[in-house]
PDB file of C-alpha atoms in Angstrom:
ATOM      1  CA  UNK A   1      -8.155   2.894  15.323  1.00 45.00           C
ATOM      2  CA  UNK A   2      -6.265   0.105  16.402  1.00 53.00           C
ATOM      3  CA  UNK A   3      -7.619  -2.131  19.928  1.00 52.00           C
ATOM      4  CA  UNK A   4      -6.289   0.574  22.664  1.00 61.00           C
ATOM      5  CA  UNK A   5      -4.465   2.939  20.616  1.00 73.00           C
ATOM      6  CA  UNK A   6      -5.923   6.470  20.746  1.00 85.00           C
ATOM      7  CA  UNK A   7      -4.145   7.904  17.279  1.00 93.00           C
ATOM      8  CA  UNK A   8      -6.080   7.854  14.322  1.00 97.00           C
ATOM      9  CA  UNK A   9      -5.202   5.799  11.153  1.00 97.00           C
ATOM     10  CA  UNK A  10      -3.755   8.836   9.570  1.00 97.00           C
ATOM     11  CA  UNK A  11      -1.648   9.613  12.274  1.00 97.00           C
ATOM     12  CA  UNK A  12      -0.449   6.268  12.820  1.00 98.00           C
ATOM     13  CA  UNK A  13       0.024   6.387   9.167  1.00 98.00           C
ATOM     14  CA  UNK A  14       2.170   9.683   9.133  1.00 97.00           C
ATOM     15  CA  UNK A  15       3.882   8.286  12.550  1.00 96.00           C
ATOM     16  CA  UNK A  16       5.629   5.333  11.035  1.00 97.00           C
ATOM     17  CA  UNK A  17       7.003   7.323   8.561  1.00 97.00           C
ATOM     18  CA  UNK A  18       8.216  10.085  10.190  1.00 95.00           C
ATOM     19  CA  UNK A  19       9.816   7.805  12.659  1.00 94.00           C
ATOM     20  CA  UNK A  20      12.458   6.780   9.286  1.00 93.00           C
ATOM     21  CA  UNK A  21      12.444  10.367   7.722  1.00 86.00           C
ATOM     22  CA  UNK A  22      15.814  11.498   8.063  1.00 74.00           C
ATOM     23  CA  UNK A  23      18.743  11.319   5.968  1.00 73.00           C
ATOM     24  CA  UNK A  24      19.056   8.094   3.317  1.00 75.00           C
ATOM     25  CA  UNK A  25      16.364   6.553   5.583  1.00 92.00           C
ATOM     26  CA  UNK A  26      12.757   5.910   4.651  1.00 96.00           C
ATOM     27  CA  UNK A  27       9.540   3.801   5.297  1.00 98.00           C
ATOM     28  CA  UNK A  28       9.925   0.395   3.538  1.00 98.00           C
ATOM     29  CA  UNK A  29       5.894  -0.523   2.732  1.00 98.00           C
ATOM     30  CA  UNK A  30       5.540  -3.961   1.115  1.00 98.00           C
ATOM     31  CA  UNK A  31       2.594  -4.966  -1.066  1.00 96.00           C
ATOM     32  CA  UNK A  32       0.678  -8.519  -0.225  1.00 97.00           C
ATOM     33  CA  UNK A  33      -2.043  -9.742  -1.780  1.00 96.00           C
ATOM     34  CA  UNK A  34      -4.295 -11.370   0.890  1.00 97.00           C
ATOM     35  CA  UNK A  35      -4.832 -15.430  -0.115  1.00 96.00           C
ATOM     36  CA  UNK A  36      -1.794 -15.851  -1.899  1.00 96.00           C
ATOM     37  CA  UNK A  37      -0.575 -18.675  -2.447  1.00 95.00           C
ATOM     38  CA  UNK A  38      -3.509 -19.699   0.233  1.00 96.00           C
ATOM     39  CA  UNK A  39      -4.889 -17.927   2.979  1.00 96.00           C
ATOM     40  CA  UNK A  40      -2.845 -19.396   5.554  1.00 96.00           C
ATOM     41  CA  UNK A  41       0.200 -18.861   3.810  1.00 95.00           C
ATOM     42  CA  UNK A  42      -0.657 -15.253   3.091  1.00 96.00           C
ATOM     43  CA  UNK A  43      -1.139 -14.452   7.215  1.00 97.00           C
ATOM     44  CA  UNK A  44       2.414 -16.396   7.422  1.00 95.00           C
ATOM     45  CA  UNK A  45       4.027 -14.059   5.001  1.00 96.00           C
ATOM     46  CA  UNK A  46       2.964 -10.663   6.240  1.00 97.00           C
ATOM     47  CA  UNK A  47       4.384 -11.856   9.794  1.00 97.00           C
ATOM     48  CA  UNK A  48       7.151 -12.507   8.115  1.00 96.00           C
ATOM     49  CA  UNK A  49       7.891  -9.353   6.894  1.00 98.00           C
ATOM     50  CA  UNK A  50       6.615  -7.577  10.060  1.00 98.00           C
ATOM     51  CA  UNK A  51       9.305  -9.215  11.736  1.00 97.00           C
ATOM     52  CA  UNK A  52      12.020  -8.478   8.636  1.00 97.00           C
ATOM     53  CA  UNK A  53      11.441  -4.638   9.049  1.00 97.00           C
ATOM     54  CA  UNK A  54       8.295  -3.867   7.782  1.00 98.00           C
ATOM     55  CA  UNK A  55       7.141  -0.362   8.526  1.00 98.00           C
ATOM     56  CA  UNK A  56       3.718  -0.536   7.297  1.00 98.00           C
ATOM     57  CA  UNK A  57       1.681  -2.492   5.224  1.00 98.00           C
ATOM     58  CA  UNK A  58      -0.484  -2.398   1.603  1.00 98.00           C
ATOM     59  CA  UNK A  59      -2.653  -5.625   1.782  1.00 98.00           C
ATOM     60  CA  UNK A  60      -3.996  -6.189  -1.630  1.00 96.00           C
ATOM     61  CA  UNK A  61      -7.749  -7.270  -2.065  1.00 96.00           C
ATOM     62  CA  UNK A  62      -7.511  -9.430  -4.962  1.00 93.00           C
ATOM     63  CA  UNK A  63     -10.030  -8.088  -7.866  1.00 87.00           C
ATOM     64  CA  UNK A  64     -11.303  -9.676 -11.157  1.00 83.00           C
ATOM     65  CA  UNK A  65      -9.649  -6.808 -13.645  1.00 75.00           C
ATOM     66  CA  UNK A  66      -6.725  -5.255 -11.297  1.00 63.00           C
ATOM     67  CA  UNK A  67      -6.221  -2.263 -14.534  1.00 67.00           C
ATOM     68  CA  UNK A  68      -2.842  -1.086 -12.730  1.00 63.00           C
ATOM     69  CA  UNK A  69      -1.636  -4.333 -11.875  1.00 69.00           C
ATOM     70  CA  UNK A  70       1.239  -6.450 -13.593  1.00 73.00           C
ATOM     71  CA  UNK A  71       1.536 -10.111 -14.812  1.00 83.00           C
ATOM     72  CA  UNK A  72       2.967 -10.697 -11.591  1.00 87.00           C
ATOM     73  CA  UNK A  73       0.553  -9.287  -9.077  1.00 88.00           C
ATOM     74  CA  UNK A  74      -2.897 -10.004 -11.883  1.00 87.00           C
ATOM     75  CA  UNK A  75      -1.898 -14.013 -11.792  1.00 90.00           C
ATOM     76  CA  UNK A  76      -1.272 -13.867  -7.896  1.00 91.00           C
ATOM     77  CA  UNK A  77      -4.577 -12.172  -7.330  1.00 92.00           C
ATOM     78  CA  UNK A  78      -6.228 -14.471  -9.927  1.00 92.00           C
ATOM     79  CA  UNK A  79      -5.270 -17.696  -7.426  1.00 93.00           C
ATOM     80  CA  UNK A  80      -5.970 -15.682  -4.412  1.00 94.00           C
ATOM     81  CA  UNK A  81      -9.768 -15.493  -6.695  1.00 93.00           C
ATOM     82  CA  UNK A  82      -9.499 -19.109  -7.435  1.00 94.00           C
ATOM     83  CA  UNK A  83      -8.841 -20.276  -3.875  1.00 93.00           C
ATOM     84  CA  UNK A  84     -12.074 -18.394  -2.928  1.00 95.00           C
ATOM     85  CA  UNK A  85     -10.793 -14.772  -1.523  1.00 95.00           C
ATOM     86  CA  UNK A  86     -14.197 -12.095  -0.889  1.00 96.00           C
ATOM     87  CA  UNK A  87     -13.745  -8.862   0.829  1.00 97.00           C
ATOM     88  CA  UNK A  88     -15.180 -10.096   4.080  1.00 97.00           C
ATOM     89  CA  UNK A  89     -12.201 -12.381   3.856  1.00 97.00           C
ATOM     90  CA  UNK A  90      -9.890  -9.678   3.597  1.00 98.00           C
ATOM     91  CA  UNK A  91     -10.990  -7.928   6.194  1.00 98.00           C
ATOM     92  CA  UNK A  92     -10.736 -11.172   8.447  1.00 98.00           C
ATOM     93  CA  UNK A  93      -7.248 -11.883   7.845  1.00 98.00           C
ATOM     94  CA  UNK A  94      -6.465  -8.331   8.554  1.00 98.00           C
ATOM     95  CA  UNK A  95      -8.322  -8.785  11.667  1.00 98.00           C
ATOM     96  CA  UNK A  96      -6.255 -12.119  12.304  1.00 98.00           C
ATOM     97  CA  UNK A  97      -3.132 -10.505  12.055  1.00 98.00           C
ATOM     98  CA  UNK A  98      -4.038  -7.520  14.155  1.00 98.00           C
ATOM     99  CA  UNK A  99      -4.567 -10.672  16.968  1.00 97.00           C
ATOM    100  CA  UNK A 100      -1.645 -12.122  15.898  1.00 97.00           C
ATOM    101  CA  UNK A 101       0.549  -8.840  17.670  1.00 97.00           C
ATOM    102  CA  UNK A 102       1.204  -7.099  14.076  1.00 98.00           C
ATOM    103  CA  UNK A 103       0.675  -3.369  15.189  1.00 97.00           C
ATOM    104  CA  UNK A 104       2.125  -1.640  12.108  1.00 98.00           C
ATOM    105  CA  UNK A 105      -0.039   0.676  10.008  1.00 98.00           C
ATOM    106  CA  UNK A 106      -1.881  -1.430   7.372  1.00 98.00           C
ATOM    107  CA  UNK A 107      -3.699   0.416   4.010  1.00 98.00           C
ATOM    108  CA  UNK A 108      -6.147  -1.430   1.950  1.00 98.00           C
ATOM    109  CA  UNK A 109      -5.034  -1.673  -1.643  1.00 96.00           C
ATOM    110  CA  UNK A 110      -8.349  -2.532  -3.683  1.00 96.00           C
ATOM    111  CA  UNK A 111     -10.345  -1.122  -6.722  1.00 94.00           C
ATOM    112  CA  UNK A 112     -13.419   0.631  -6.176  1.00 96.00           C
ATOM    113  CA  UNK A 113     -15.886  -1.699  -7.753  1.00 94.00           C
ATOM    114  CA  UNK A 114     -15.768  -4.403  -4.456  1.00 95.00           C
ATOM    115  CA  UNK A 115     -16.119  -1.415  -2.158  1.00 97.00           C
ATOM    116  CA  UNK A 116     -18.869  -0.054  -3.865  1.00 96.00           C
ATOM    117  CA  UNK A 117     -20.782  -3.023  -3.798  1.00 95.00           C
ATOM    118  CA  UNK A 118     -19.870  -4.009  -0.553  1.00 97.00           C
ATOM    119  CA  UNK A 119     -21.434  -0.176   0.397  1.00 97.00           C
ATOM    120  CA  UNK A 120     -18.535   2.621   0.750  1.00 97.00           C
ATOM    121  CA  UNK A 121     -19.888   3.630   4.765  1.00 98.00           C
ATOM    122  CA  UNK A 122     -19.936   0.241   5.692  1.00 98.00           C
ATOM    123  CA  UNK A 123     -16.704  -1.201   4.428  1.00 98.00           C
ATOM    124  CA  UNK A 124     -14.528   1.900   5.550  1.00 98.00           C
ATOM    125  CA  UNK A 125     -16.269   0.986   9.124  1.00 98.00           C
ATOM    126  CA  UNK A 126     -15.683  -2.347   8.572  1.00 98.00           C
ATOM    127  CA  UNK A 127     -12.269  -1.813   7.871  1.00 98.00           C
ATOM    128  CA  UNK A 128     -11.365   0.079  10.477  1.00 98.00           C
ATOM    129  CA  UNK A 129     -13.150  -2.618  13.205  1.00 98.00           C
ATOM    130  CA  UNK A 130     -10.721  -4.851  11.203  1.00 98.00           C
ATOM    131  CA  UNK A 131      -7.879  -3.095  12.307  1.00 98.00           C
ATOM    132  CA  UNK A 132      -6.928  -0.939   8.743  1.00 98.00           C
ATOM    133  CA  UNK A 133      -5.229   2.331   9.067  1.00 98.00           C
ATOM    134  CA  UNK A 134      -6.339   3.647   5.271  1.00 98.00           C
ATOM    135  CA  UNK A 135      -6.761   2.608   1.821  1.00 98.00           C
ATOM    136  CA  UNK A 136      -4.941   3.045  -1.770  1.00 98.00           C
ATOM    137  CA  UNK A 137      -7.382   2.642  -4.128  1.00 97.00           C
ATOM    138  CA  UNK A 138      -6.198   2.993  -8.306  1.00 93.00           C
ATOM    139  CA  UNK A 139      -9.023   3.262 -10.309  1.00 94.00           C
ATOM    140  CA  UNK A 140     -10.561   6.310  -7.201  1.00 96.00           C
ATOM    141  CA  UNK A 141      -9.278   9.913  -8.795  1.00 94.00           C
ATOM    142  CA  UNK A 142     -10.053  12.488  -6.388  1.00 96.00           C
ATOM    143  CA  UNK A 143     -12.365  14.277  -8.632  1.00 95.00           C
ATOM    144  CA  UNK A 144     -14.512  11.052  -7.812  1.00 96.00           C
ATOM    145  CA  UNK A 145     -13.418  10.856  -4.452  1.00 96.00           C
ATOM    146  CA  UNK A 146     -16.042  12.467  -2.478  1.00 97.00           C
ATOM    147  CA  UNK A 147     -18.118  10.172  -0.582  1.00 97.00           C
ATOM    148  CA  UNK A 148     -14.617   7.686   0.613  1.00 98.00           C
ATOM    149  CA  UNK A 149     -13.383  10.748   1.503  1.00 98.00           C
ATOM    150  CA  UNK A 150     -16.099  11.803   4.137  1.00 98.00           C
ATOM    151  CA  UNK A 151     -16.510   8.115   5.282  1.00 98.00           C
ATOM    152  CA  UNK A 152     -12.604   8.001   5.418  1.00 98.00           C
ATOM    153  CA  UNK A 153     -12.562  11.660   7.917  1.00 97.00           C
ATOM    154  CA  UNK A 154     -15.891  10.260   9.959  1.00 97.00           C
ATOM    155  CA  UNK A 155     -13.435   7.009  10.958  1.00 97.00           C
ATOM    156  CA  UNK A 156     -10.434   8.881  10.957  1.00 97.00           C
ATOM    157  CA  UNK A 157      -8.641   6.790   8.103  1.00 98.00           C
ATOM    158  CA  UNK A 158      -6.495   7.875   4.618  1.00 98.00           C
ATOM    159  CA  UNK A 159      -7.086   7.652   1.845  1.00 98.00           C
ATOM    160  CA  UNK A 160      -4.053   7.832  -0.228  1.00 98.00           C
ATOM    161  CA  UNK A 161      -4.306   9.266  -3.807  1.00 98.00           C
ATOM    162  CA  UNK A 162      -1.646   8.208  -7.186  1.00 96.00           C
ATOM    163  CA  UNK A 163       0.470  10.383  -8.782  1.00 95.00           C
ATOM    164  CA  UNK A 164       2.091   9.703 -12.142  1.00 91.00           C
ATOM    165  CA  UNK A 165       5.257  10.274 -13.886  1.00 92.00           C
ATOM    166  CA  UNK A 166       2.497  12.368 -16.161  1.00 91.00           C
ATOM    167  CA  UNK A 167       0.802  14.066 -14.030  1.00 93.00           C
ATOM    168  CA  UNK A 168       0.051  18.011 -14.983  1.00 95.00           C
ATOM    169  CA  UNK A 169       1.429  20.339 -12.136  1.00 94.00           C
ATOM    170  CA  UNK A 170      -2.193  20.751 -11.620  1.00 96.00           C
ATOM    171  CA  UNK A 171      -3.075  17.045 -11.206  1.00 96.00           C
ATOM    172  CA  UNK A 172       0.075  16.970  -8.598  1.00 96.00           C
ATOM    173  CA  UNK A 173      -1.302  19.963  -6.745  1.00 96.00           C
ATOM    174  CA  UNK A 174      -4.851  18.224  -6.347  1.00 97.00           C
ATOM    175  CA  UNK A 175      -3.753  15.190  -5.142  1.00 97.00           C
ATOM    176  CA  UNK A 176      -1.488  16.481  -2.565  1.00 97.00           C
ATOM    177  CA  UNK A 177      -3.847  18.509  -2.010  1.00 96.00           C
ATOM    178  CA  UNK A 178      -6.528  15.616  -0.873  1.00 97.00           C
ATOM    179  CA  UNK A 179      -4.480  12.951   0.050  1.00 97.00           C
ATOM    180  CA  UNK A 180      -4.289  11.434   3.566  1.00 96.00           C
ATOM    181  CA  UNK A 181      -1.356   9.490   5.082  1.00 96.00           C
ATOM    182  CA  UNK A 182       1.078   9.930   2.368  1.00 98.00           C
ATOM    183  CA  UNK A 183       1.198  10.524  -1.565  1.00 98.00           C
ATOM    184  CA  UNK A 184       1.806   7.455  -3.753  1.00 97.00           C
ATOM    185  CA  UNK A 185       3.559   8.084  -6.603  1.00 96.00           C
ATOM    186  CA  UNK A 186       3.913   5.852  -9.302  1.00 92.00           C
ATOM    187  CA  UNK A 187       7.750   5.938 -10.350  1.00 82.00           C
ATOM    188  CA  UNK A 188       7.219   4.680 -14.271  1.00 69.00           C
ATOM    189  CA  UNK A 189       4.480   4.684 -16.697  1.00 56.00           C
ATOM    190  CA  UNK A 190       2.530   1.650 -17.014  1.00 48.00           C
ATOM    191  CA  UNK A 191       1.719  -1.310 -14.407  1.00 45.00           C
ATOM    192  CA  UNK A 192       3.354  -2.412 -12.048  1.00 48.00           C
ATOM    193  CA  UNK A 193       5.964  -5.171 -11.951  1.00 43.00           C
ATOM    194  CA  UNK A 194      10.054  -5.061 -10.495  1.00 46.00           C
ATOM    195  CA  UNK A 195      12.473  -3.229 -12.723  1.00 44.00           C
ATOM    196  CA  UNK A 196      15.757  -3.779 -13.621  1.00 49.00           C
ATOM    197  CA  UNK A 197      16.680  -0.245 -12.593  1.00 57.00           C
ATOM    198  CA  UNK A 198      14.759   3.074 -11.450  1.00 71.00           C
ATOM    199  CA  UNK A 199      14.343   5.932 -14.124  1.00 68.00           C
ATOM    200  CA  UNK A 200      16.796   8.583 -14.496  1.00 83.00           C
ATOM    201  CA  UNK A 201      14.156  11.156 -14.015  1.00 88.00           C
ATOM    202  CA  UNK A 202      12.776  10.129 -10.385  1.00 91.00           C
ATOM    203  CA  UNK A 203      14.733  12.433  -8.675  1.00 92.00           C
ATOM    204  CA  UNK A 204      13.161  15.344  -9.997  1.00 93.00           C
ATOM    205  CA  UNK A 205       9.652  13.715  -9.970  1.00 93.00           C
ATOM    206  CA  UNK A 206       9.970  13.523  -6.562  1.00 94.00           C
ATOM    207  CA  UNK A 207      11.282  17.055  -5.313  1.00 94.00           C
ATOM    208  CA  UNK A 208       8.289  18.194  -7.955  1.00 94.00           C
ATOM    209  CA  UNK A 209       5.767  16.326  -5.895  1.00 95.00           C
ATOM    210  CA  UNK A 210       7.199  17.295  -2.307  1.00 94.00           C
ATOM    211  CA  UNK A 211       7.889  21.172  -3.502  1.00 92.00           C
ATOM    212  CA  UNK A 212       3.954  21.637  -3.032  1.00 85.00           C
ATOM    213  CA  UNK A 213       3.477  19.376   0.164  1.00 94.00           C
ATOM    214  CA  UNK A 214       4.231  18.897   4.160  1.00 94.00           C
ATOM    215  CA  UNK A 215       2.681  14.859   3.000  1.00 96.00           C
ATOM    216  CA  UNK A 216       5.039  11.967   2.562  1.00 97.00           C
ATOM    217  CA  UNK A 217       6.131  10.812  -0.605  1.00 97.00           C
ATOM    218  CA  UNK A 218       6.108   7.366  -1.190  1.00 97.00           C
ATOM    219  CA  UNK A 219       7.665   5.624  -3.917  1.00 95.00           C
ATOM    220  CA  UNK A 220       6.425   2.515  -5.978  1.00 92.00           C
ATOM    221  CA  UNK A 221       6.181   0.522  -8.906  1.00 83.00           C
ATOM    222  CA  UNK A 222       8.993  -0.987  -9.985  1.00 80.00           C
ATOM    223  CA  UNK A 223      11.448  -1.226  -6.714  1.00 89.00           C
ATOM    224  CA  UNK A 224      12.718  -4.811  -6.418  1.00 91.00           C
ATOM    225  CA  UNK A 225      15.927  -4.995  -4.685  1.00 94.00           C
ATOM    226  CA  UNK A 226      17.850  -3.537  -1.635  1.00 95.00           C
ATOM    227  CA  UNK A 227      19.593  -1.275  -3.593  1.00 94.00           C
ATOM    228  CA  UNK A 228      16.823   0.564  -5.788  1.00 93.00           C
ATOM    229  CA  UNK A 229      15.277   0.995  -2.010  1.00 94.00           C
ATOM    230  CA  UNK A 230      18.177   2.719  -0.581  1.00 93.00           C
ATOM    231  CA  UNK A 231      17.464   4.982  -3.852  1.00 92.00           C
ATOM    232  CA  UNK A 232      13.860   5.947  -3.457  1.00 93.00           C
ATOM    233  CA  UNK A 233      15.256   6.153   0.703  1.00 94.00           C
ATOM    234  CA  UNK A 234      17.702   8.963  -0.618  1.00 93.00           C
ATOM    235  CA  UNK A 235      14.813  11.008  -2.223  1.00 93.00           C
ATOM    236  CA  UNK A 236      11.231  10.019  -0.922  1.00 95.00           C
ATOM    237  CA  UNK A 237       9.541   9.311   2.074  1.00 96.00           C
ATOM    238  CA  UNK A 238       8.759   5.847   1.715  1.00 97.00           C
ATOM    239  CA  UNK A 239       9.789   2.505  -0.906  1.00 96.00           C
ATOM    240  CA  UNK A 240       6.403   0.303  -1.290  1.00 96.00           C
ATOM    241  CA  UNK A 241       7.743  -2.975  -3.173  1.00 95.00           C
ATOM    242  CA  UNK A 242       5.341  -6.134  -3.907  1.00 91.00           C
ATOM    243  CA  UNK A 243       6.210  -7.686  -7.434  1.00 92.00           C
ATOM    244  CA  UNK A 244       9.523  -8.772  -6.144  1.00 93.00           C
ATOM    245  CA  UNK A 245       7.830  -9.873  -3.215  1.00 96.00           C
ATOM    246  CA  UNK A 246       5.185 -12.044  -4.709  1.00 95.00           C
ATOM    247  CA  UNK A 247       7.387 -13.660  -6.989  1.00 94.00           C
ATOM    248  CA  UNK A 248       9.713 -14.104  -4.227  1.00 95.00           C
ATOM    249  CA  UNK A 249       6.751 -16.003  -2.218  1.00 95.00           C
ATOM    250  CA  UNK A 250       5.475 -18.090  -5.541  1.00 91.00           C
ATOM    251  CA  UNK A 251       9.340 -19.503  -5.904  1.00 83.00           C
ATOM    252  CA  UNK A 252      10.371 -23.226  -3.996  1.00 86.00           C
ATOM    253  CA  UNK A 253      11.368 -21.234  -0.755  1.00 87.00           C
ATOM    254  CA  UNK A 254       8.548 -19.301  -0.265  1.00 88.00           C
ATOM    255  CA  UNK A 255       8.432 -17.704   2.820  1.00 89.00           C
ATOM    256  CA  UNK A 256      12.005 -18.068   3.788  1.00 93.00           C
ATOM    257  CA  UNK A 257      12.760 -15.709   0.121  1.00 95.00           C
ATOM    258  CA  UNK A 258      10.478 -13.521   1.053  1.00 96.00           C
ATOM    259  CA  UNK A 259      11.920 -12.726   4.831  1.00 96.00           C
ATOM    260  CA  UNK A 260      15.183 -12.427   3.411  1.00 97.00           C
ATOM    261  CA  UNK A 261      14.130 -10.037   0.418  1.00 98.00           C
ATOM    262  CA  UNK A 262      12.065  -7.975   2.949  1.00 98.00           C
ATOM    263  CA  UNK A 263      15.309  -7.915   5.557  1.00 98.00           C
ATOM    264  CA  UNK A 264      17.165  -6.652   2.314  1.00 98.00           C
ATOM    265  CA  UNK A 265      14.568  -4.159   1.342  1.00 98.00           C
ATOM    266  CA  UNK A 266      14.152  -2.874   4.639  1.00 98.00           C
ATOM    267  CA  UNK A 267      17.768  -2.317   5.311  1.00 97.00           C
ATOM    268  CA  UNK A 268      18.178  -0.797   2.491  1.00 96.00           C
ATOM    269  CA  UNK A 269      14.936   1.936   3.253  1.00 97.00           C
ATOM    270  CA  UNK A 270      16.417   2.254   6.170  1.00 97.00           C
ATOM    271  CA  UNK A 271      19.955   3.225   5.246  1.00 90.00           C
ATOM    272  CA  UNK A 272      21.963   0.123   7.060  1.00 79.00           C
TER     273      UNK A 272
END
């Protein structure tokens, strides 16, 4: 939970998106990885797009071997590494923001190893002192889900499971199945990184996934611009962007490109 607020993380979760569900109109969810370009400057950012139209938030925990990641995101999290990112630092700047007045839901994108050694009870606990709502965490299939899952329902957080493009209609039932929050799914094969366009075939995916489900669909991987938004708005539940972002932020105008890609993506989730 979040200072005074009585809601749980999955309901504030499941509250900021059904506050855009509707027609055309979804949850716009950028990606950040925290200490990226520097600390500071990764604080300044997310406010940034909190003020551009963020709905909620996935704030990367920069890892050593990010599997799902792209060029993009594994050389942003590499400097975030090289300027001397840890968990506990993470969690701080989350913590920081939360101060700063940023009251929209945030998830905690990282791999399982740092959680693991940073000890599964306490960093969900940690977390949630920190002011996180849930996590999204790749490499974590819900076959091997277990023990987050039972620290996640002791502190009332989500944990938010992937869905492929390849997933078996079995695979799609289990993970809708156990997921928290919402459903990510994955919109191509492969890692992630901003596309030129959107398959042909996400339509479908999509009213496969939601067929089984009363959990929001959220769309990512590969949405870069205001119009591929206003797509995934016109089928899913949610748009979660961050390649387009980060390269936006690692350009010469920095945080002025990313405020105006996130006003774009956000207007475009949200069907203006």
């Amino acid at each position: 939970m979040n200072g005074n607020d009585p809601m749980t993380g999955v309901e504030r979760i499941r509250s900021a998106i059904a506050k855009r569900q509707g027609d055309a109109t979804a949850a716009f969810m950028p990606y950040f990885p925290s200490g990226f370009p520097s600390r500071s400057e990764s604080v300044a950012m997310m406010r940034s797009m909190a003020d551009a139209g963020a709905d909620l938030f996935e704030i990367g925990f920069p890892f050593s071997d990010p599997l799902a990641d792209g060029p993009t995101i594994q050389a942003a999290t590499h400097r975030a590494l090289l300027n001397g990112m840890t968990t506990r630092d993470c969690l701080d700047i989350a913590r920081e923001l939360r101060e700063a007045g940023i009251t929209q839901p945030f998830c905690a994108m990282s791999y399982y190893n740092p959680i693991f050694n940073y000890g599964t009870d306490r960093f969900v606990e940690d977390a949630a002192q920190a002011g996180f709502d849930g996590f999204i965490i790749p490499d974590l299939p819900p076959d091997e889900g277990e023990e987050m899952e039972e620290a996640c329902r002791e502190a009332g957080l989500a944990l938010v499971y992937l869905l492929a493009p390849s997933s078996s209609r079995e695979r799609i039932e289990l993970v809708t199945s156990r997921s928290t929050g919402f459903v990510y799914l994955v919109s191509v094969l492969g890692t992630t990184g901003a596309r030129a366009s959107l398959p042909d075939y996400l339509t479908d995916l999509v009213a496969q996934v939601r067929a089984g489900t009363d959990t929001p669909v959220c769309v990512g991987f590969g949405v870069s611009n205001g119009v591929q938004a206003a797509r995934v708005a016109s089928i899913a539940d949610g748009a979660i962007v961050g390649s387009a972002l980060v390269k936006a932020a690692d350009g010469p105008d920095g945080a002025d490109a990313v405020k105006s890609l996130a006003r774009e993506l956000a207007r475009g989730a949200h069907g203006h």
